mmCIF file of C-alpha atoms in Angstrom:
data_model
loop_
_atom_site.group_PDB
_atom_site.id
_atom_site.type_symbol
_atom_site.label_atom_id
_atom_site.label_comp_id
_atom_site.label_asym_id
_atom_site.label_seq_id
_atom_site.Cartn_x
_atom_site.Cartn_y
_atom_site.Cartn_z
ATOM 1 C CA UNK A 1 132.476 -42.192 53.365
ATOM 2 C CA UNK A 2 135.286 -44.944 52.958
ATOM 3 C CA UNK A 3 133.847 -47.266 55.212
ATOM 4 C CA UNK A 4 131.741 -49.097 52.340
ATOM 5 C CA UNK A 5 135.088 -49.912 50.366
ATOM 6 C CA UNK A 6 136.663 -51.956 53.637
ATOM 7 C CA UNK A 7 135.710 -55.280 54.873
ATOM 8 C CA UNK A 8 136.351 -53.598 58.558
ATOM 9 C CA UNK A 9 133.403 -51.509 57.222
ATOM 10 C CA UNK A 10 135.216 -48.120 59.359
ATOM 11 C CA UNK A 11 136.675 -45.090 57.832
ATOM 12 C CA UNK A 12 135.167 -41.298 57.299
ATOM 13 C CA UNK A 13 134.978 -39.009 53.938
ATOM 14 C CA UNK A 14 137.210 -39.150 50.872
ATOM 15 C CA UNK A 15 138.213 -35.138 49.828
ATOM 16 C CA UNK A 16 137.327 -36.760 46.299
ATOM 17 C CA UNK A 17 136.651 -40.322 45.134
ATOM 18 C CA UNK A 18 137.074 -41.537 41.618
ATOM 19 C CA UNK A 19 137.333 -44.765 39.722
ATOM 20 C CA UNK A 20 140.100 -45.976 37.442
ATOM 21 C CA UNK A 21 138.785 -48.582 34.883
ATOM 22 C CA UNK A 22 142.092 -49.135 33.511
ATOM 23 C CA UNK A 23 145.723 -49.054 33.793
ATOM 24 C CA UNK A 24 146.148 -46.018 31.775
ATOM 25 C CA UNK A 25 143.303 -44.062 33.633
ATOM 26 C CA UNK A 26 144.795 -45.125 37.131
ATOM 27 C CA UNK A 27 148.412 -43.348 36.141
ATOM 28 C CA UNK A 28 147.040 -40.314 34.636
ATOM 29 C CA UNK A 29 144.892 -39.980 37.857
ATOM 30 C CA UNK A 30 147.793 -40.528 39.928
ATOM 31 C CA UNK A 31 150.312 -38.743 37.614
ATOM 32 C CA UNK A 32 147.985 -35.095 37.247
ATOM 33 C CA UNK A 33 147.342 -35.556 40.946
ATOM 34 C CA UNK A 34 151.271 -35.381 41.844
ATOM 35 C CA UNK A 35 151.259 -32.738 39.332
ATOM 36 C CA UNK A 36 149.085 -30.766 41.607
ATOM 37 C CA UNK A 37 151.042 -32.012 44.699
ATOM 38 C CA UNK A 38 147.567 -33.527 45.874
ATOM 39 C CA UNK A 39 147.739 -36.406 48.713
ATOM 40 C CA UNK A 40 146.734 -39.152 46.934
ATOM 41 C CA UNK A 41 145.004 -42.931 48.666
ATOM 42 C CA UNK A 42 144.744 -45.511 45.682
ATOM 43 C CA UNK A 43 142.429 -47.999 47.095
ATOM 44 C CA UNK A 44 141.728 -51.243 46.166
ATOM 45 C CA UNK A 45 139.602 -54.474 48.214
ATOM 46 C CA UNK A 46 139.962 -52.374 51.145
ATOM 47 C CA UNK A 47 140.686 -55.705 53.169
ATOM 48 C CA UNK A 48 143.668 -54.731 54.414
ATOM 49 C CA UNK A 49 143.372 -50.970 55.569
ATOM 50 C CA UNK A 50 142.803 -49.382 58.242
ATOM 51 C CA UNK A 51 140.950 -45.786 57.294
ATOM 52 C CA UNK A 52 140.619 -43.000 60.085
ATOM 53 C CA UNK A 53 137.781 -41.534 61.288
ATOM 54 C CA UNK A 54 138.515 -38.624 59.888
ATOM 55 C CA UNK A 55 138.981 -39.952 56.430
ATOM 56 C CA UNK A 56 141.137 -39.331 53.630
ATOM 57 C CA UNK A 57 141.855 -35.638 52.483
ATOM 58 C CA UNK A 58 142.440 -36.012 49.437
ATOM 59 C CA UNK A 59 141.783 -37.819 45.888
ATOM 60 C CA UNK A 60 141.012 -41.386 46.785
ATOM 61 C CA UNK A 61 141.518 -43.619 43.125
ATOM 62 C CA UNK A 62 139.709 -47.064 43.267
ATOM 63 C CA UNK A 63 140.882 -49.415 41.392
ATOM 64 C CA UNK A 64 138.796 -51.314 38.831
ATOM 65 C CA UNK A 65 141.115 -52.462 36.209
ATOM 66 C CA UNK A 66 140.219 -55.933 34.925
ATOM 67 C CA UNK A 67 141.654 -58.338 32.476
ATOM 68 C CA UNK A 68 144.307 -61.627 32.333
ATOM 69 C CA UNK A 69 146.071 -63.337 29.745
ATOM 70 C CA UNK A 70 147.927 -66.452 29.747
ATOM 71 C CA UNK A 71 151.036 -67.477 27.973
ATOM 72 C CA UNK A 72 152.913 -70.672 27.896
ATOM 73 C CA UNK A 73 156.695 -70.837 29.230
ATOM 74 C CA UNK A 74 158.379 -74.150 29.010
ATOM 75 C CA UNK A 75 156.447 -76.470 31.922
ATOM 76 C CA UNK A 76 154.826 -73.129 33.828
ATOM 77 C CA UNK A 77 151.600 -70.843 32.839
ATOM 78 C CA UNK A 78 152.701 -67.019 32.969
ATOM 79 C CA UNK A 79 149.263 -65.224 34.026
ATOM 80 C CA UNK A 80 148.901 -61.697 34.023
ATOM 81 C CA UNK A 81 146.408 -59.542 36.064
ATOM 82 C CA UNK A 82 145.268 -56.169 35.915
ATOM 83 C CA UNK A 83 145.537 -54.517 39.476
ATOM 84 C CA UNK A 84 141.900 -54.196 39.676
ATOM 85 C CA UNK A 85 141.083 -58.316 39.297
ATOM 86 C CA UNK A 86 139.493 -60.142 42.234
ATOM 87 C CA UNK A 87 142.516 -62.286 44.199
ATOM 88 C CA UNK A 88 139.947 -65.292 44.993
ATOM 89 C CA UNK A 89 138.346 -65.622 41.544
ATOM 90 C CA UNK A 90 141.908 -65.854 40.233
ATOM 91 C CA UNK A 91 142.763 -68.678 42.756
ATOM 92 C CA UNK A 92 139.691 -70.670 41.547
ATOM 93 C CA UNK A 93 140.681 -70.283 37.802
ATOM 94 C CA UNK A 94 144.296 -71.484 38.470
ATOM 95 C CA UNK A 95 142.898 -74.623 40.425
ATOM 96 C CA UNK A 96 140.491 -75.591 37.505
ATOM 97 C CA UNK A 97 142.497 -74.747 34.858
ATOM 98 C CA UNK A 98 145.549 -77.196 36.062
ATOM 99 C CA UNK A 99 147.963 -74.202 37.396
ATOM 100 C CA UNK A 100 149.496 -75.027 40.324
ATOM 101 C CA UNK A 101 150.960 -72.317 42.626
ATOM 102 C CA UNK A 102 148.920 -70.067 44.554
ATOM 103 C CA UNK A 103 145.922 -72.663 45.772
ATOM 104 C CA UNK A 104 146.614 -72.638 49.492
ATOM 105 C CA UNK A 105 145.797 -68.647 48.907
ATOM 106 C CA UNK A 106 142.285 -69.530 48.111
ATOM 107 C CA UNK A 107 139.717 -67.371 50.434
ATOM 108 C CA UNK A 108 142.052 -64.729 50.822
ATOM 109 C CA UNK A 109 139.604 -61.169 50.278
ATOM 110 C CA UNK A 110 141.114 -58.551 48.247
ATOM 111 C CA UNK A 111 142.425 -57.673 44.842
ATOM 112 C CA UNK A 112 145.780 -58.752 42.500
ATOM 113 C CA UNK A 113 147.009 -55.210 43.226
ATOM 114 C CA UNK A 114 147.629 -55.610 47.126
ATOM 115 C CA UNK A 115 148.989 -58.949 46.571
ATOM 116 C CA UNK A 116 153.020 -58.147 45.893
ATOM 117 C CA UNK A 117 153.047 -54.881 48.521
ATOM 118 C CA UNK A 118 151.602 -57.260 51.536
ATOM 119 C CA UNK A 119 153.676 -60.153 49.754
ATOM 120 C CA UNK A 120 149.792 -62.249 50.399
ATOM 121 C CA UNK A 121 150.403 -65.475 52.091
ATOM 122 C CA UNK A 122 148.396 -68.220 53.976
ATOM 123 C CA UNK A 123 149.068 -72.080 54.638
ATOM 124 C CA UNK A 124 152.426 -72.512 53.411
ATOM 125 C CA UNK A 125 152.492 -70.291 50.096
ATOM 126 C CA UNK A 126 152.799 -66.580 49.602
ATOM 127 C CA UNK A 127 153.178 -64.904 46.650
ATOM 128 C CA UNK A 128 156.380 -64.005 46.632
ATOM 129 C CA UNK A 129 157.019 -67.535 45.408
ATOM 130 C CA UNK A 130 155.549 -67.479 42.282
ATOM 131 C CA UNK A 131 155.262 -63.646 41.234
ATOM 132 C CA UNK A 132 157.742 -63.186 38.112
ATOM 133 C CA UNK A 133 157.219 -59.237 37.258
ATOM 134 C CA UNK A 134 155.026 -56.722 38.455
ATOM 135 C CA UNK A 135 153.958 -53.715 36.653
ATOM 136 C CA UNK A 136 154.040 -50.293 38.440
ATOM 137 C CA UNK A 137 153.972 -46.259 37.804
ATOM 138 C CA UNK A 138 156.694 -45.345 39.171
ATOM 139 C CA UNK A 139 155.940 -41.551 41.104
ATOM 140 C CA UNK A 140 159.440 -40.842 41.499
ATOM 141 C CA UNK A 141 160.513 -41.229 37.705
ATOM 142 C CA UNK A 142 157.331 -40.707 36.189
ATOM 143 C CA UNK A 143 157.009 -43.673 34.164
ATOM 144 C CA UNK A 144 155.578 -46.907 33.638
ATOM 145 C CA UNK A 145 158.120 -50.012 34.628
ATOM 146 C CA UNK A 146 158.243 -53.565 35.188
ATOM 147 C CA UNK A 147 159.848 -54.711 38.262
ATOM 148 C CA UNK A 148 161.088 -58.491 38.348
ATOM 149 C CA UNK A 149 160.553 -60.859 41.297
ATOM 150 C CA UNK A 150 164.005 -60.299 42.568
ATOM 151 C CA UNK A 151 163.766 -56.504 42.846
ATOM 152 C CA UNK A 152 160.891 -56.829 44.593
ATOM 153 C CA UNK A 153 162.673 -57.580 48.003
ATOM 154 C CA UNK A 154 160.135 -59.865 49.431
ATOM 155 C CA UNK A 155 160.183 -60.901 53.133
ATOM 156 C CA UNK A 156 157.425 -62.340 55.420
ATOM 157 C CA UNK A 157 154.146 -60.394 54.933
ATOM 158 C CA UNK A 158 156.209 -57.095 53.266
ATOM 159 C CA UNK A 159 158.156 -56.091 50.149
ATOM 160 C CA UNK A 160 159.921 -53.190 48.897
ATOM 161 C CA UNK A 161 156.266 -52.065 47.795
ATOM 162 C CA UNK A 162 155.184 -51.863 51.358
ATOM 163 C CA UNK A 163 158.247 -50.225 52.672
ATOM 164 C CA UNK A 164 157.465 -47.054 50.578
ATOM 165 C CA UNK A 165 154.541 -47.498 49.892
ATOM 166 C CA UNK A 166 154.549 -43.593 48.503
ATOM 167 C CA UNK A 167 156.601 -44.233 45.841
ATOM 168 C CA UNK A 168 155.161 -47.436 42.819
ATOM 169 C CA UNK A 169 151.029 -48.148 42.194
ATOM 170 C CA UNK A 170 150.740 -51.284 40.861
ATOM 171 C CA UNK A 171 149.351 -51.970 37.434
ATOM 172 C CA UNK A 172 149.378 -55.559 36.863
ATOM 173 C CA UNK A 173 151.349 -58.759 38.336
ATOM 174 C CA UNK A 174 152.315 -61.432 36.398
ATOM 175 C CA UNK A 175 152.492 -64.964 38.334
ATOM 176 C CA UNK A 176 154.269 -68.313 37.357
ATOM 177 C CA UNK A 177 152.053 -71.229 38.054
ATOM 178 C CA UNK A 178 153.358 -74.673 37.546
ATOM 179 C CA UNK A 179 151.205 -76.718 34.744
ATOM 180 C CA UNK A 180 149.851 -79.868 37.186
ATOM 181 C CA UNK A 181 146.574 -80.493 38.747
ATOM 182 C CA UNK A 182 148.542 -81.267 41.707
ATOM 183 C CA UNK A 183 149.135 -79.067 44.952
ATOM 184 C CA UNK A 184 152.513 -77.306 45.489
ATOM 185 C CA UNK A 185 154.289 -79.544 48.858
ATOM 186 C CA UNK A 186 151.580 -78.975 51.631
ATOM 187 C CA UNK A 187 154.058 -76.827 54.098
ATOM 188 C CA UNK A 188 151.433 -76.270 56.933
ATOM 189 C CA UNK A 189 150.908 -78.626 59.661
ATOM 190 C CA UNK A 190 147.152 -77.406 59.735
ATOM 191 C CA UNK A 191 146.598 -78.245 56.286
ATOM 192 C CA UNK A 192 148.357 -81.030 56.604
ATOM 193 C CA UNK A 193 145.405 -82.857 59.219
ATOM 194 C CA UNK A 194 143.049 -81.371 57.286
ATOM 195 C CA UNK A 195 143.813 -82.885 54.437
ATOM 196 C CA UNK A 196 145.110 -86.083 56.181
ATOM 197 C CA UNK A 197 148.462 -86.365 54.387
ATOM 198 C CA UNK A 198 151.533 -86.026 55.642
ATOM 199 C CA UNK A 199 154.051 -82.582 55.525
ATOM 200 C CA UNK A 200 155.576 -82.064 52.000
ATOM 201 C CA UNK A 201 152.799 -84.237 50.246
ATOM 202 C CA UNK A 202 150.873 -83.031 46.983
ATOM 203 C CA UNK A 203 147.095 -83.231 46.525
ATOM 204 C CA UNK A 204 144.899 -82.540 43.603
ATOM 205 C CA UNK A 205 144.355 -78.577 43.748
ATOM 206 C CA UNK A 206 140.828 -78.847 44.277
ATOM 207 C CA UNK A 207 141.287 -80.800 47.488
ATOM 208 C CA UNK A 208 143.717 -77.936 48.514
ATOM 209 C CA UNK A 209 141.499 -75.376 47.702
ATOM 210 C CA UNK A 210 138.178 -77.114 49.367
ATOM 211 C CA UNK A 211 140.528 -77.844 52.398
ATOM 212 C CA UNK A 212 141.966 -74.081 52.782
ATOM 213 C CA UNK A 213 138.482 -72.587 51.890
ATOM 214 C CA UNK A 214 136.927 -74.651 54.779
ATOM 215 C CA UNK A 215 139.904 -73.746 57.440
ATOM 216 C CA UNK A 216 139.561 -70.288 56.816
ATOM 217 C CA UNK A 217 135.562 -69.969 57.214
ATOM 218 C CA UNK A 218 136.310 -71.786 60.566
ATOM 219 C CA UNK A 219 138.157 -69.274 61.590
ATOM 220 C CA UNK A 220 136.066 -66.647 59.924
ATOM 221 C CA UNK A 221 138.494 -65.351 57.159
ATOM 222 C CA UNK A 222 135.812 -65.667 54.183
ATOM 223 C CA UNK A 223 133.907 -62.893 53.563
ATOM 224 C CA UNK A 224 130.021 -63.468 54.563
ATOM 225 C CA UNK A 225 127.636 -60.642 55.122
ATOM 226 C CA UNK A 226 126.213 -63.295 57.512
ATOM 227 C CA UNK A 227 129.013 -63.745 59.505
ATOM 228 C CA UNK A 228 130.028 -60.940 61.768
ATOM 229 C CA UNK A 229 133.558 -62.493 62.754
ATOM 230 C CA UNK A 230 134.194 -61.758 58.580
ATOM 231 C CA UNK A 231 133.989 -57.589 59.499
ATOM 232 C CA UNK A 232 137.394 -57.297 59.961
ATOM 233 C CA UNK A 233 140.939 -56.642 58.091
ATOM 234 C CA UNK A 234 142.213 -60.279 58.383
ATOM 235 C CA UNK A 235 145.283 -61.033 60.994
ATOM 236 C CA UNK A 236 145.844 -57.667 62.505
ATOM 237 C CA UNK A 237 149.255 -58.730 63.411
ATOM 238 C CA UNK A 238 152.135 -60.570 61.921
ATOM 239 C CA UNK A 239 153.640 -63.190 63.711
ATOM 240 C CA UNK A 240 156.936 -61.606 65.694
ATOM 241 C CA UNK A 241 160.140 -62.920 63.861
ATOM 242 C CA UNK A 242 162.806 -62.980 66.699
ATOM 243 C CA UNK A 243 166.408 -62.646 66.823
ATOM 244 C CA UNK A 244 168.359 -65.545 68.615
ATOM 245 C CA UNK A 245 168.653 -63.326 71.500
ATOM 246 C CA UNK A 246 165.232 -62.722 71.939
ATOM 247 C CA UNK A 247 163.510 -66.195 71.455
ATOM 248 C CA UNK A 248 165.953 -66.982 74.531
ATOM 249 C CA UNK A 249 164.570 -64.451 76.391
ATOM 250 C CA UNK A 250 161.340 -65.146 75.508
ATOM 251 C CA UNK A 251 161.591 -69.139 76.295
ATOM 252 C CA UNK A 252 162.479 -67.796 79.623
ATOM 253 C CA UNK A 253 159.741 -66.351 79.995
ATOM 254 C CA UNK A 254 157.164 -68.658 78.804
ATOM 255 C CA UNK A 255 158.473 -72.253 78.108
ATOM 256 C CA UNK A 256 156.986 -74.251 75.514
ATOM 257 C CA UNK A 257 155.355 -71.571 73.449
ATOM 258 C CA UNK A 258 155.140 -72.425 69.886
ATOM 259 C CA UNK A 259 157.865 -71.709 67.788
ATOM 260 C CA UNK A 260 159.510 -72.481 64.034
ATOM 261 C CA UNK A 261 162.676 -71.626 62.271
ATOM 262 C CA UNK A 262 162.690 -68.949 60.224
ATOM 263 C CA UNK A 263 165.304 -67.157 58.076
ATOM 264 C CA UNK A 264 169.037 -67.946 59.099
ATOM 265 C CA UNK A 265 168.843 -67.868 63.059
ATOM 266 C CA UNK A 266 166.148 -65.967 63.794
ATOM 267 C CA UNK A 267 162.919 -67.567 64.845
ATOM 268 C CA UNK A 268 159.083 -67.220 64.576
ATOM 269 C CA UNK A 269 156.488 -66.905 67.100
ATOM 270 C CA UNK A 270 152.662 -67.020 67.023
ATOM 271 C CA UNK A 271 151.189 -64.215 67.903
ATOM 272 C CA UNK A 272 147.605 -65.447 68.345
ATOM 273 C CA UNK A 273 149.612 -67.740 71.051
ATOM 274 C CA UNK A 274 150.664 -64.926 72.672
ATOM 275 C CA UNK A 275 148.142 -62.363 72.517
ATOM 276 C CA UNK A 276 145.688 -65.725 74.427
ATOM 277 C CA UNK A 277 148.314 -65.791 76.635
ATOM 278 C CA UNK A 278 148.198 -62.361 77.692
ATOM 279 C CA UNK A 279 144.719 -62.699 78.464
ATOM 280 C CA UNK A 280 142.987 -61.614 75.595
ATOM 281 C CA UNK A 281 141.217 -64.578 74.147
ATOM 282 C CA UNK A 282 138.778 -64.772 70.832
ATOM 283 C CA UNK A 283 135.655 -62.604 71.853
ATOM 284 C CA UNK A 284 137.482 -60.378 73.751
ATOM 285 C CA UNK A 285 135.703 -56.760 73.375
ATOM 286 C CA UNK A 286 135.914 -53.213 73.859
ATOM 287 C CA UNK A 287 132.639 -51.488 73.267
ATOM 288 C CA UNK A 288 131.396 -52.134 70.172
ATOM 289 C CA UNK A 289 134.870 -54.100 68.610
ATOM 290 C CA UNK A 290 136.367 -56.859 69.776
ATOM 291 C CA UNK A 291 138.552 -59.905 68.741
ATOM 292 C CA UNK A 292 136.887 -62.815 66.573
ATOM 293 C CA UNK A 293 135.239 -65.332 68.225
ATOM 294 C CA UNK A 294 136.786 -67.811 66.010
ATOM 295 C CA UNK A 295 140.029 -66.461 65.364
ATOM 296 C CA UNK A 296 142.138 -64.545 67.995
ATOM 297 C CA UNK A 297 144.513 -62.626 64.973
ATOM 298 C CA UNK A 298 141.145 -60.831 63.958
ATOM 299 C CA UNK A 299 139.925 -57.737 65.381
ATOM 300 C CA UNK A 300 136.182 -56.998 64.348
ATOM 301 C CA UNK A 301 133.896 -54.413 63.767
ATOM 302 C CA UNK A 302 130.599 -56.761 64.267
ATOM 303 C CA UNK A 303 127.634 -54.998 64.293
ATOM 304 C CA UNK A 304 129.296 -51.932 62.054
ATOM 305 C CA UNK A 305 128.788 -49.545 65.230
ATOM 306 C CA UNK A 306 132.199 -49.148 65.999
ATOM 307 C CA UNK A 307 134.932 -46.377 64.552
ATOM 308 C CA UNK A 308 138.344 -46.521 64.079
ATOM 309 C CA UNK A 309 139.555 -44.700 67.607
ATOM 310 C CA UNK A 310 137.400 -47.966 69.084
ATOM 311 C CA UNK A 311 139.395 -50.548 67.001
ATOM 312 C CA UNK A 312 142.616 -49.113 67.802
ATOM 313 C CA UNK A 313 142.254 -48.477 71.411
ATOM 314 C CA UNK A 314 141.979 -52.443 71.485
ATOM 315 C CA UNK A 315 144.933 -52.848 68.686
ATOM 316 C CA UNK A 316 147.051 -51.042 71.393
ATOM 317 C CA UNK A 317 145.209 -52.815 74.717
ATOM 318 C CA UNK A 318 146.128 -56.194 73.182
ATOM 319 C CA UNK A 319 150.212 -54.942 71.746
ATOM 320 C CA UNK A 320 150.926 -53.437 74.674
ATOM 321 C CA UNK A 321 149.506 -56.639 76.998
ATOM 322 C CA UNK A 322 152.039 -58.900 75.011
ATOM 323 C CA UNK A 323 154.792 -56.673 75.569
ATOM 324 C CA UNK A 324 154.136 -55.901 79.777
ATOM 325 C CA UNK A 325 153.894 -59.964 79.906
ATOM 326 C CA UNK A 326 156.363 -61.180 77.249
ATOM 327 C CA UNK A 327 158.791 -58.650 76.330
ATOM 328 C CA UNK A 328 157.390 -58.810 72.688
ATOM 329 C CA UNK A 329 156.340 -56.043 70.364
ATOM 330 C CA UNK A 330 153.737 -56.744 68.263
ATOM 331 C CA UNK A 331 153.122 -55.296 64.650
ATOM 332 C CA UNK A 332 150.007 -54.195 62.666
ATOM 333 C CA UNK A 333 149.868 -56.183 59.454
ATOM 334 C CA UNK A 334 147.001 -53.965 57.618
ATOM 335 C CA UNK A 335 147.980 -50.166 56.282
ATOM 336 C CA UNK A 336 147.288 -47.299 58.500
ATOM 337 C CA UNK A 337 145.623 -44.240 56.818
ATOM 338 C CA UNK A 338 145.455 -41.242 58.688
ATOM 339 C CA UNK A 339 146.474 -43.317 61.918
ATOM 340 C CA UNK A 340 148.624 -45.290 63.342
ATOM 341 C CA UNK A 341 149.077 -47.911 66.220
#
């Protein structure tokens, strides 16, 4: 079963389930398997999938690569992970060793791997920001390549990776940190009164990280085997990003909401905002799943009794509630396997 390898804890049988140590097992897994024209599902934290009941038929390839090195480039650190490193235990590193970049990420389950397909981001950083290469087998050509940040066509909570997400398997991403022990600008207004400084201000990275760490268990985002709000794939939507048009429309609708500039003039929305609004507040359940009682993005699997057709049939309750009241579609943030919203 698949279930063990996600923090939703749901998902049926694997056809065939193997490990890849390293980077050169994990492409000749991949590689024979497209040989054979097998489906392939390479899996890593599983904290941001969504398996089907019904599983995976197929060869399912865990990742387990490990490893980083560190170079020096002018006034920045370039560190490079294997795939199969743990995101958090990365973060930590960074923040002790004086590496400044990717500490408002702290908390955030999952490994290096997933972090340039989602494009990873929480409290005013994402990835995307300081990711300088990644390394990838390319299944279309066959080989081994390194892809530079630019190519990697990053956009809010997605990237080239994630649009075909068929094609590259990740190998190893190398990040630029900034040598300081102090915070990149504190972007996020939450952060911000947590940390009691004002917007654009830098802290020591440990302050960020202690701050971010303790927001996040709040709102039940830290794994805990003690904490059933944790049983779940994160934000299960992305906050809408609206056209001109349609945050008029929407302001019409509901006046006041919360809203911030995003890319040229479109415009984004919160979707935990919205999905409260539509009557669906933290706690909300359906059998045995329901949303977080601390954090209304979250849809959980509590008590592990509940299967995928459950957690979806509320997925589509809640998406389809914000759009009868508010004209606005929402979208899944974690991968569908063998599903779909």
């Amino acid at each position: 079963m698949l279930a063990p390898y996600t923090t939703l804890g749901l998902g049926g049988p694997a056809g065939e389930f193997v490990e890849a140590a390293t980077a050169e097992q994990l492409v000749s897994l991949v590689a024979e398997a497209d040989r054979q024209g097998r489906p392939t599902l390479v899996l890593g934290g599983g904290s941001n999938l969504v398996v089907s009941d019904a599983g995976f038929d197929g060869l399912v390839v865990r990742v387990a690569s490990r490893g980083v090195t560190v170079s020096r480039d002018g006034e920045q650190v370039l560190v490079t992970a294997e795939a199969g490193e743990d995101w958090d235990p990365l973060v930590a590193r960074a923040v002790a060793e004086g590496w400044s970049g990717i500490e408002c990420m702290s908390g955030i389950p999952g490994l290096v791997g997933s972090t340039p397909i989602q494009n990873v981001g929480a409290y005013g950083q994402e990835v995307a920001q300081t990711v300088r290469c990644v390394r990838a087998y390319d299944r279309l050509t066959r080989q081994v390549v390194d892809i530079e940040a630019r190519q990697c066509g990053f956009s809010y909570r997605d990237s080239a990776f994630k649009r075909d997400l068929s094609r590259h398997v990740v190998l190893a991403v190398t990040y630029a940190l900034d040598l300081s022990d102090r915070s990149g600008a504190v972007a996020y207004k939450e952060l911000a009164g947590r940390l009691g400084v004002a917007l654009g201000e830098r802290v020591p990275l440990a302050h960020a990280r202690e701050a971010v760490l303790a927001l996040r268990r709040g709102k039940g985002m830290v794994l805990d085997p003690d904490d059933p709000d944790t049983r779940s794939a994160g934000s299960f939507f992305t906050n809408p990003i609206l056209t001109a048009a349609e945050a008029e429309e929407l302001a019409a609708r509901a006046p006041g909401h919360p809203s911030w500039p995003h890319d040229g003039d479109t415009v984004k929305v919160s979707a935990a905002w919205l999905i409260e609004q539509a009557g669906y507040p933290k706690g909300y359940g359906r059998g045995p799943v329901r949303i977080s009682t601390k954090h209304t993005l979250a849809l959980t699997n509590p008590d592990g009794l509940g299967t995928t057709a459950d957690l979806l049939a509320l997925a589509r309750e809640v998406r389809d509630g914000v759009r009868e009241k508010f004209g606005v579609s929402l979208v899944n943030e974690p991968v569908m396997v063998g599903c779909a919203l």
